[in-house]
mmCIF file of C-alpha atoms in Angstrom:
data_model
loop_
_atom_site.group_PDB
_atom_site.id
_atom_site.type_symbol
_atom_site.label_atom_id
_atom_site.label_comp_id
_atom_site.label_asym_id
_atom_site.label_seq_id
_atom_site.Cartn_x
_atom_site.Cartn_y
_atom_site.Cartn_z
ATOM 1 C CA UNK A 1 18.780 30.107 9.175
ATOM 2 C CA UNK A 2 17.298 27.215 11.386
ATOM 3 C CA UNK A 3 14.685 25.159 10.050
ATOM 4 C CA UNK A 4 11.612 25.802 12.354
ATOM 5 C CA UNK A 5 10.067 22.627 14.206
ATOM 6 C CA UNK A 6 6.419 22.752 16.603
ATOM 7 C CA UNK A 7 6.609 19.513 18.201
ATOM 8 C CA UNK A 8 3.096 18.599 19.722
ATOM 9 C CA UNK A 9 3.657 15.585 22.072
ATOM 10 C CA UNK A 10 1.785 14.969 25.722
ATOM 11 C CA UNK A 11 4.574 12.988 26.750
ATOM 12 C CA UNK A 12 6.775 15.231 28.583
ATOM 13 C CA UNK A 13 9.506 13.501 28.404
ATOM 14 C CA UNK A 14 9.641 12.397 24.854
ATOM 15 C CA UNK A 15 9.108 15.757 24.164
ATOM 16 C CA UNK A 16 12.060 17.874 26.589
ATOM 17 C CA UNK A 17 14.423 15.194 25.379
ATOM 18 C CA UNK A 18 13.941 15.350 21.955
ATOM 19 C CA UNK A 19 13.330 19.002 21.749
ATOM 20 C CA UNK A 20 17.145 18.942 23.165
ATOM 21 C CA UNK A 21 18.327 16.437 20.829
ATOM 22 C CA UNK A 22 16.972 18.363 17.740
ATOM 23 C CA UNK A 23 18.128 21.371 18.829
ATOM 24 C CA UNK A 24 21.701 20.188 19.300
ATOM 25 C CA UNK A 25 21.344 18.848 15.232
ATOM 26 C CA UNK A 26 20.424 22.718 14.618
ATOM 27 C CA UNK A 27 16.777 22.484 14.665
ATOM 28 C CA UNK A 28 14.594 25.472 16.216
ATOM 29 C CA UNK A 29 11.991 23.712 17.705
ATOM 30 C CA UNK A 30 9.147 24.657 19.962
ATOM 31 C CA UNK A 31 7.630 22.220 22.103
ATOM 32 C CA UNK A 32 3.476 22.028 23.234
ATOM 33 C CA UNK A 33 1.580 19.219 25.152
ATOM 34 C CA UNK A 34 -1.675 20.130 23.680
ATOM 35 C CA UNK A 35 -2.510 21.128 20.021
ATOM 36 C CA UNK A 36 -4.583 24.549 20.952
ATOM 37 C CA UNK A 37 -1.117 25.456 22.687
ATOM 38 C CA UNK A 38 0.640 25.436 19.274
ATOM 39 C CA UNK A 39 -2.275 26.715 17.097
ATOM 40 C CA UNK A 40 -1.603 30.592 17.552
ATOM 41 C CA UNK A 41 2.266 30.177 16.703
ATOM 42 C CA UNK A 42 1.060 27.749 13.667
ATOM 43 C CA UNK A 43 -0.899 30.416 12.552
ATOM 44 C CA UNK A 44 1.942 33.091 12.426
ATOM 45 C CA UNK A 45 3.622 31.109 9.966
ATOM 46 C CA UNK A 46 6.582 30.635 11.715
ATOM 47 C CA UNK A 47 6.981 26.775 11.329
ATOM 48 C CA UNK A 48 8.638 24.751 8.390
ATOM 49 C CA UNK A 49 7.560 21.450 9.826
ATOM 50 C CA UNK A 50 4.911 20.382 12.578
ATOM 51 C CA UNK A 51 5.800 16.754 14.427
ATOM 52 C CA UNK A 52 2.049 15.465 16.105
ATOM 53 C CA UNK A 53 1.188 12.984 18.334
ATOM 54 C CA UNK A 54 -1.696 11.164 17.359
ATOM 55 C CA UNK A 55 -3.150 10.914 21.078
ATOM 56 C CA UNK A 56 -3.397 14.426 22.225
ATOM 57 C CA UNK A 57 -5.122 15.455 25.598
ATOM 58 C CA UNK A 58 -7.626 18.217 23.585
ATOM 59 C CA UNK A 59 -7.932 16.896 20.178
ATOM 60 C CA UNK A 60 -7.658 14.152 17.559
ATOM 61 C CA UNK A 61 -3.884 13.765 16.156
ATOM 62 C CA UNK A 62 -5.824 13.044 12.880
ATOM 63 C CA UNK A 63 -8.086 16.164 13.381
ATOM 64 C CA UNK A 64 -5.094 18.153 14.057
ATOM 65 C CA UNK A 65 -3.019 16.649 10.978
ATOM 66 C CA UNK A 66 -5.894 18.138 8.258
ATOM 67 C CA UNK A 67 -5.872 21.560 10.238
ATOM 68 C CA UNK A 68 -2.458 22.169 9.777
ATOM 69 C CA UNK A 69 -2.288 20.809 6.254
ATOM 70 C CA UNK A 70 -5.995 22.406 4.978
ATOM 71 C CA UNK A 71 -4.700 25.656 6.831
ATOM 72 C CA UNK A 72 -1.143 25.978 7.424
ATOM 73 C CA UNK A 73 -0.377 24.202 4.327
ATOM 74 C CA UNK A 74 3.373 22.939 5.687
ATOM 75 C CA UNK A 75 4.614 18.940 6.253
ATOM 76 C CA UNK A 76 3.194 17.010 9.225
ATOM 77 C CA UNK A 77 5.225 14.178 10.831
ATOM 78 C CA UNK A 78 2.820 11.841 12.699
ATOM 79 C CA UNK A 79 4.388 10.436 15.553
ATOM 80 C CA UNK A 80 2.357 7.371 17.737
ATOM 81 C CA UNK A 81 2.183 4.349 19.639
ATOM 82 C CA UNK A 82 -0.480 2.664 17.233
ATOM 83 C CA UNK A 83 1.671 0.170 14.864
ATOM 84 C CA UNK A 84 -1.412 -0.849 12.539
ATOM 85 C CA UNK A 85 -0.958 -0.842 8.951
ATOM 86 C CA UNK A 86 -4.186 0.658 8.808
ATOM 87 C CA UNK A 87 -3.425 3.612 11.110
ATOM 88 C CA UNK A 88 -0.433 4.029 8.908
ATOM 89 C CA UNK A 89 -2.390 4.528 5.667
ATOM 90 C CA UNK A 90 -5.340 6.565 7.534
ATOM 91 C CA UNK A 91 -2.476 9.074 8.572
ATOM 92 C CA UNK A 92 -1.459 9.282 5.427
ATOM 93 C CA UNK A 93 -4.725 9.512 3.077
ATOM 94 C CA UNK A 94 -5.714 12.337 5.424
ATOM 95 C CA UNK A 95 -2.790 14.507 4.600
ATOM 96 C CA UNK A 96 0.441 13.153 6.405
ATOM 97 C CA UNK A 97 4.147 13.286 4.960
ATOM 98 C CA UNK A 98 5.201 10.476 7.004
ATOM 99 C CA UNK A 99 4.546 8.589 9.914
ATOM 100 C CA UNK A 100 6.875 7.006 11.868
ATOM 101 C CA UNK A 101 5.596 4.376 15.512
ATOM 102 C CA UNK A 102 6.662 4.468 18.761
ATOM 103 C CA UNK A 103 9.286 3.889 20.210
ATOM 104 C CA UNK A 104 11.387 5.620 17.792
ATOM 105 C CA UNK A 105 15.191 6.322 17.386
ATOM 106 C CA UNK A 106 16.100 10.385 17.417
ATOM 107 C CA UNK A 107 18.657 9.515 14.260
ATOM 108 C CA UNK A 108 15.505 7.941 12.441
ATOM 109 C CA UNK A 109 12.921 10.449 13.604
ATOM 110 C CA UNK A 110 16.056 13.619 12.310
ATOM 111 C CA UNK A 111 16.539 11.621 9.469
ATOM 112 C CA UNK A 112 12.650 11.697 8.349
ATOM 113 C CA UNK A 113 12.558 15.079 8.874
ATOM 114 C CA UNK A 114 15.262 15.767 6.718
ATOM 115 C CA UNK A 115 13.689 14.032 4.086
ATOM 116 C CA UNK A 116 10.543 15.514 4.668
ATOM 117 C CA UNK A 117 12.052 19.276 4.614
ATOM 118 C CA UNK A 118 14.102 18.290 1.377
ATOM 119 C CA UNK A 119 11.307 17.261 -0.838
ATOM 120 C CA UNK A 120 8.755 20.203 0.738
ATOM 121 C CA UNK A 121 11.054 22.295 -0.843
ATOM 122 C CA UNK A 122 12.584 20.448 -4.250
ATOM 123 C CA UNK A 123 12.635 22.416 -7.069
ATOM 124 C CA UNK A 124 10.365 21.248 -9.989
ATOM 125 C CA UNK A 125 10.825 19.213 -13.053
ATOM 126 C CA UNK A 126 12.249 21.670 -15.515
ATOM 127 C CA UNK A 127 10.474 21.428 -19.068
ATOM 128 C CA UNK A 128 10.888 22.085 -22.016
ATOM 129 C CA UNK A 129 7.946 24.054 -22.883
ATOM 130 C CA UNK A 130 5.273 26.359 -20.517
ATOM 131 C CA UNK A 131 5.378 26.497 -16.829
ATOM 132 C CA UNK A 132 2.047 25.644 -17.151
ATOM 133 C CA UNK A 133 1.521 22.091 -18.094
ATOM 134 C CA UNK A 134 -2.635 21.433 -19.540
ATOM 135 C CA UNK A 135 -4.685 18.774 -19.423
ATOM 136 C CA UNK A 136 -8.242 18.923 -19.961
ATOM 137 C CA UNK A 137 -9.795 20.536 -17.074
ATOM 138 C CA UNK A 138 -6.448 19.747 -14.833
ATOM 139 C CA UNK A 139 -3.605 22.373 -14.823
ATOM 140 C CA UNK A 140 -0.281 22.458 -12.969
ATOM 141 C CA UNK A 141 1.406 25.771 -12.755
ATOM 142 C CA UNK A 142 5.125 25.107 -11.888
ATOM 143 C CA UNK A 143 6.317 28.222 -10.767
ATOM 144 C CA UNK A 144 3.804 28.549 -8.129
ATOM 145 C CA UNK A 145 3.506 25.035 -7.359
ATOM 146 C CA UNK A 146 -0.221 25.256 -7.877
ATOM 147 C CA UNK A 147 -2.612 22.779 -9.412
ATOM 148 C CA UNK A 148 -6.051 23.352 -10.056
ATOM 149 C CA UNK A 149 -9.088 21.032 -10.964
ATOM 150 C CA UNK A 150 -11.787 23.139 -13.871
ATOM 151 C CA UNK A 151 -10.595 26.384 -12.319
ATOM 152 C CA UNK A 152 -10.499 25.626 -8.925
ATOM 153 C CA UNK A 153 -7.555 24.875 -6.675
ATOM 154 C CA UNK A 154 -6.522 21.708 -5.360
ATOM 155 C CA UNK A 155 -4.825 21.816 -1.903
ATOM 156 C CA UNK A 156 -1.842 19.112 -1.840
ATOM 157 C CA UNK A 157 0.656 17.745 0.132
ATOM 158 C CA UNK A 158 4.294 18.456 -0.889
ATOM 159 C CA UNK A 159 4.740 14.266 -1.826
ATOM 160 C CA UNK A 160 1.389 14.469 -3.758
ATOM 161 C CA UNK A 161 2.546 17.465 -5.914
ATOM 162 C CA UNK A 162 6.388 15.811 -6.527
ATOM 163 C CA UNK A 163 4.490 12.609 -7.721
ATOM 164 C CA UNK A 164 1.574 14.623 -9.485
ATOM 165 C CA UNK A 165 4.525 16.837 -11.167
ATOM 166 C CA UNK A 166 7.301 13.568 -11.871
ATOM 167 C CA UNK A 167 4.346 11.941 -13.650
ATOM 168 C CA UNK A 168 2.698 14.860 -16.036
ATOM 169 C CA UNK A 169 5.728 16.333 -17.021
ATOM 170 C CA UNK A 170 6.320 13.234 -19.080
ATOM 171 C CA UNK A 171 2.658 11.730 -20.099
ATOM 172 C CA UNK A 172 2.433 8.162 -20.904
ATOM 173 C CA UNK A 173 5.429 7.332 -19.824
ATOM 174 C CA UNK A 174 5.339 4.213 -17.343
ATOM 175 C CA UNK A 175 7.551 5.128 -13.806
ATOM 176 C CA UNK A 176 8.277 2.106 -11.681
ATOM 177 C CA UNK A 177 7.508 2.734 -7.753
ATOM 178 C CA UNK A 178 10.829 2.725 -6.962
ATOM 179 C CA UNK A 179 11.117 5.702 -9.360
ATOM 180 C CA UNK A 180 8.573 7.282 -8.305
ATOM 181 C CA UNK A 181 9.795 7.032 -4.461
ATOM 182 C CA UNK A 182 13.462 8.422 -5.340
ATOM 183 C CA UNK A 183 11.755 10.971 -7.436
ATOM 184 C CA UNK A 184 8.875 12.268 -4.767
ATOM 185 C CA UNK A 185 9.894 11.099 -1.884
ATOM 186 C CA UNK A 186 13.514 10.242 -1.247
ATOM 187 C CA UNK A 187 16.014 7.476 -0.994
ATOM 188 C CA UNK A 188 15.294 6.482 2.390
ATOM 189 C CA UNK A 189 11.869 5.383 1.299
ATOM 190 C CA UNK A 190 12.992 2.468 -0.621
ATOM 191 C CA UNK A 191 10.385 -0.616 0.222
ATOM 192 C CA UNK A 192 7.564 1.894 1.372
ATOM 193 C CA UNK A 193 5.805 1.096 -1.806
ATOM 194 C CA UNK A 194 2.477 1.105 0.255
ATOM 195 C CA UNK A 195 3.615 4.396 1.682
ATOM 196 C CA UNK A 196 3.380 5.480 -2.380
ATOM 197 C CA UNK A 197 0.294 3.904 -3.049
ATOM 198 C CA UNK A 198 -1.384 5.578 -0.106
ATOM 199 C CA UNK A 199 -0.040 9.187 -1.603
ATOM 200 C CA UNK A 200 -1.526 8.124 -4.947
ATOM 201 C CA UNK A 201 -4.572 6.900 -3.541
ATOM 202 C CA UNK A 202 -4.811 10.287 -1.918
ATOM 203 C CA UNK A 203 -4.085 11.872 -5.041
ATOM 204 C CA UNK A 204 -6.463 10.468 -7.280
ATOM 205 C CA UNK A 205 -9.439 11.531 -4.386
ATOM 206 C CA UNK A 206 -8.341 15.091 -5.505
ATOM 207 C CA UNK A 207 -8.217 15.319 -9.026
ATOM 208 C CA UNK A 208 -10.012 12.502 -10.607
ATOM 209 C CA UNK A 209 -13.624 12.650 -11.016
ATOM 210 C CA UNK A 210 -14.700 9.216 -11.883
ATOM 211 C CA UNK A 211 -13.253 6.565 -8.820
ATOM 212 C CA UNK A 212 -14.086 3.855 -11.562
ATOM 213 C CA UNK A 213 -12.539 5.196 -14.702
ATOM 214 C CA UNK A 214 -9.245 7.382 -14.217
ATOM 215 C CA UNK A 215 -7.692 10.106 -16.531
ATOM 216 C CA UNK A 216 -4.918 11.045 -14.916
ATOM 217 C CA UNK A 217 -3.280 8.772 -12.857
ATOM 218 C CA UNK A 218 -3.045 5.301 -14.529
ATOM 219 C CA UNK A 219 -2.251 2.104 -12.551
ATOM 220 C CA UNK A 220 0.531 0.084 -15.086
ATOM 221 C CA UNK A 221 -0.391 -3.225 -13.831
ATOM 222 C CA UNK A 222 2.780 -5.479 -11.569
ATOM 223 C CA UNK A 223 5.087 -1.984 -12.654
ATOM 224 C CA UNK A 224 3.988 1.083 -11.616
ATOM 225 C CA UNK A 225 2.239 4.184 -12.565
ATOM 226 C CA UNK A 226 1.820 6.506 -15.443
ATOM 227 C CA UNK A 227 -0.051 9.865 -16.468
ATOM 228 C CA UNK A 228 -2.677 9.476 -18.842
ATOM 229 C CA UNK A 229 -2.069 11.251 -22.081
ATOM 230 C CA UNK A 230 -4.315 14.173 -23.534
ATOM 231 C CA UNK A 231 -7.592 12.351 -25.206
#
């Protein structure tokens, strides 16, 4: 079976051209010019992966990006013109799996959402003991890929729960970024360490309740990161 794209793009011809591109690769894909266009098919669940533009004619790209994430709960590309670094990391703290600027080549943009598709769906780290892994008021339950924070659940990308899972399953020990990247978030990733640090960042908003004292994601100064182990 196809994997399902919604491609939201005003550009038409961006969009007709790489809608035909995709499809040729195997893709289903669906292409809209505004985002209230794609929101009724979004909302029959019939998408594995939702491309944006960031400039729509109706709404935000940003605005769209934490609907479909918050709601839909499946991987957002953010496609755009905007090249800041800044932009970049916004995209990302607010949900994104990846961003990629304008212009853009159709074997990077397939590529990405390969990658994208591949960890959304990776299986998670086996171990050796419960599929429910404990810590304090923070709980990970691996066979429904659900975390939740004193009870309550905690609504994460696919790249925050690889990292939040590659790091508790093995407290205290220290993972390099690079690790960390070919762990969470693929291969192709390799020198995005910002790209990391901006899922982490993202991370640590969710489940750590002191910004100035963290439990469970520990920085591991000029290496990496670790997860805390049980006080």
């Amino acid at each position: 079976m196809s994997d399902s794209i919604i491609w939201v793009e005003d550009e038409v011809k961006i969009l007709e051209e790489g809608k035909a591109i995709l499809q040729k690769e195997g893709f289903a894909v669906q292409g809209f010019h505004s985002f209230e266009e794609a929101k009724e098919l979004l909302m029959e669940g019939v998408a594995d992966i939702v491309i944006l533009d960031w400039m729509l004619p109706d709404v935000s790209g940003l605005d769209a990006c934490k609907w479909v994430v918050n709601t839909i709960g499946i991987p957002v590309i953010m496609v755009t013109a905007r090249t800041d670094e800044f932009d970049k990391v916004l995209a990302l703290e607010i949900g994104a799996d990846d961003y990629i600027p304008k212009p853009f080549g159709m074997r990077e943009l397939i590529a990405r959402i390969r990658t994208v598709l591949r960890r959304s769906r990776k299986a998670p780290v086996e171990t050796s003991s419960s599929q429910v892994l404990s810590f304090n008021e923070l709980t990970i339950d691996t066979d429904k890929h659900e975390v939740r924070l004193r009870g309550e659940r905690v609504s994460l990308t696919a790249t925050e729960y690889n990292l939040l899972l590659a790091m508790a399953s093995y407290p205290g020990r220290v993972f390099t970024r690079s690790q960390l990247i070919e762990s969470s978030m693929g291969e192709s990733y390799f020198g995005y360490e910002r790209t990391l640090d901006s899922h982490i960042r993202n991370l640590r908003k969710k489940i750590e309740a002191d910004p100035n004292n963290f439990e469970y994601i520990l920085t591991v100064y000029a290496v990496g990161y670790k997860f805390g182990e049980p006080r």
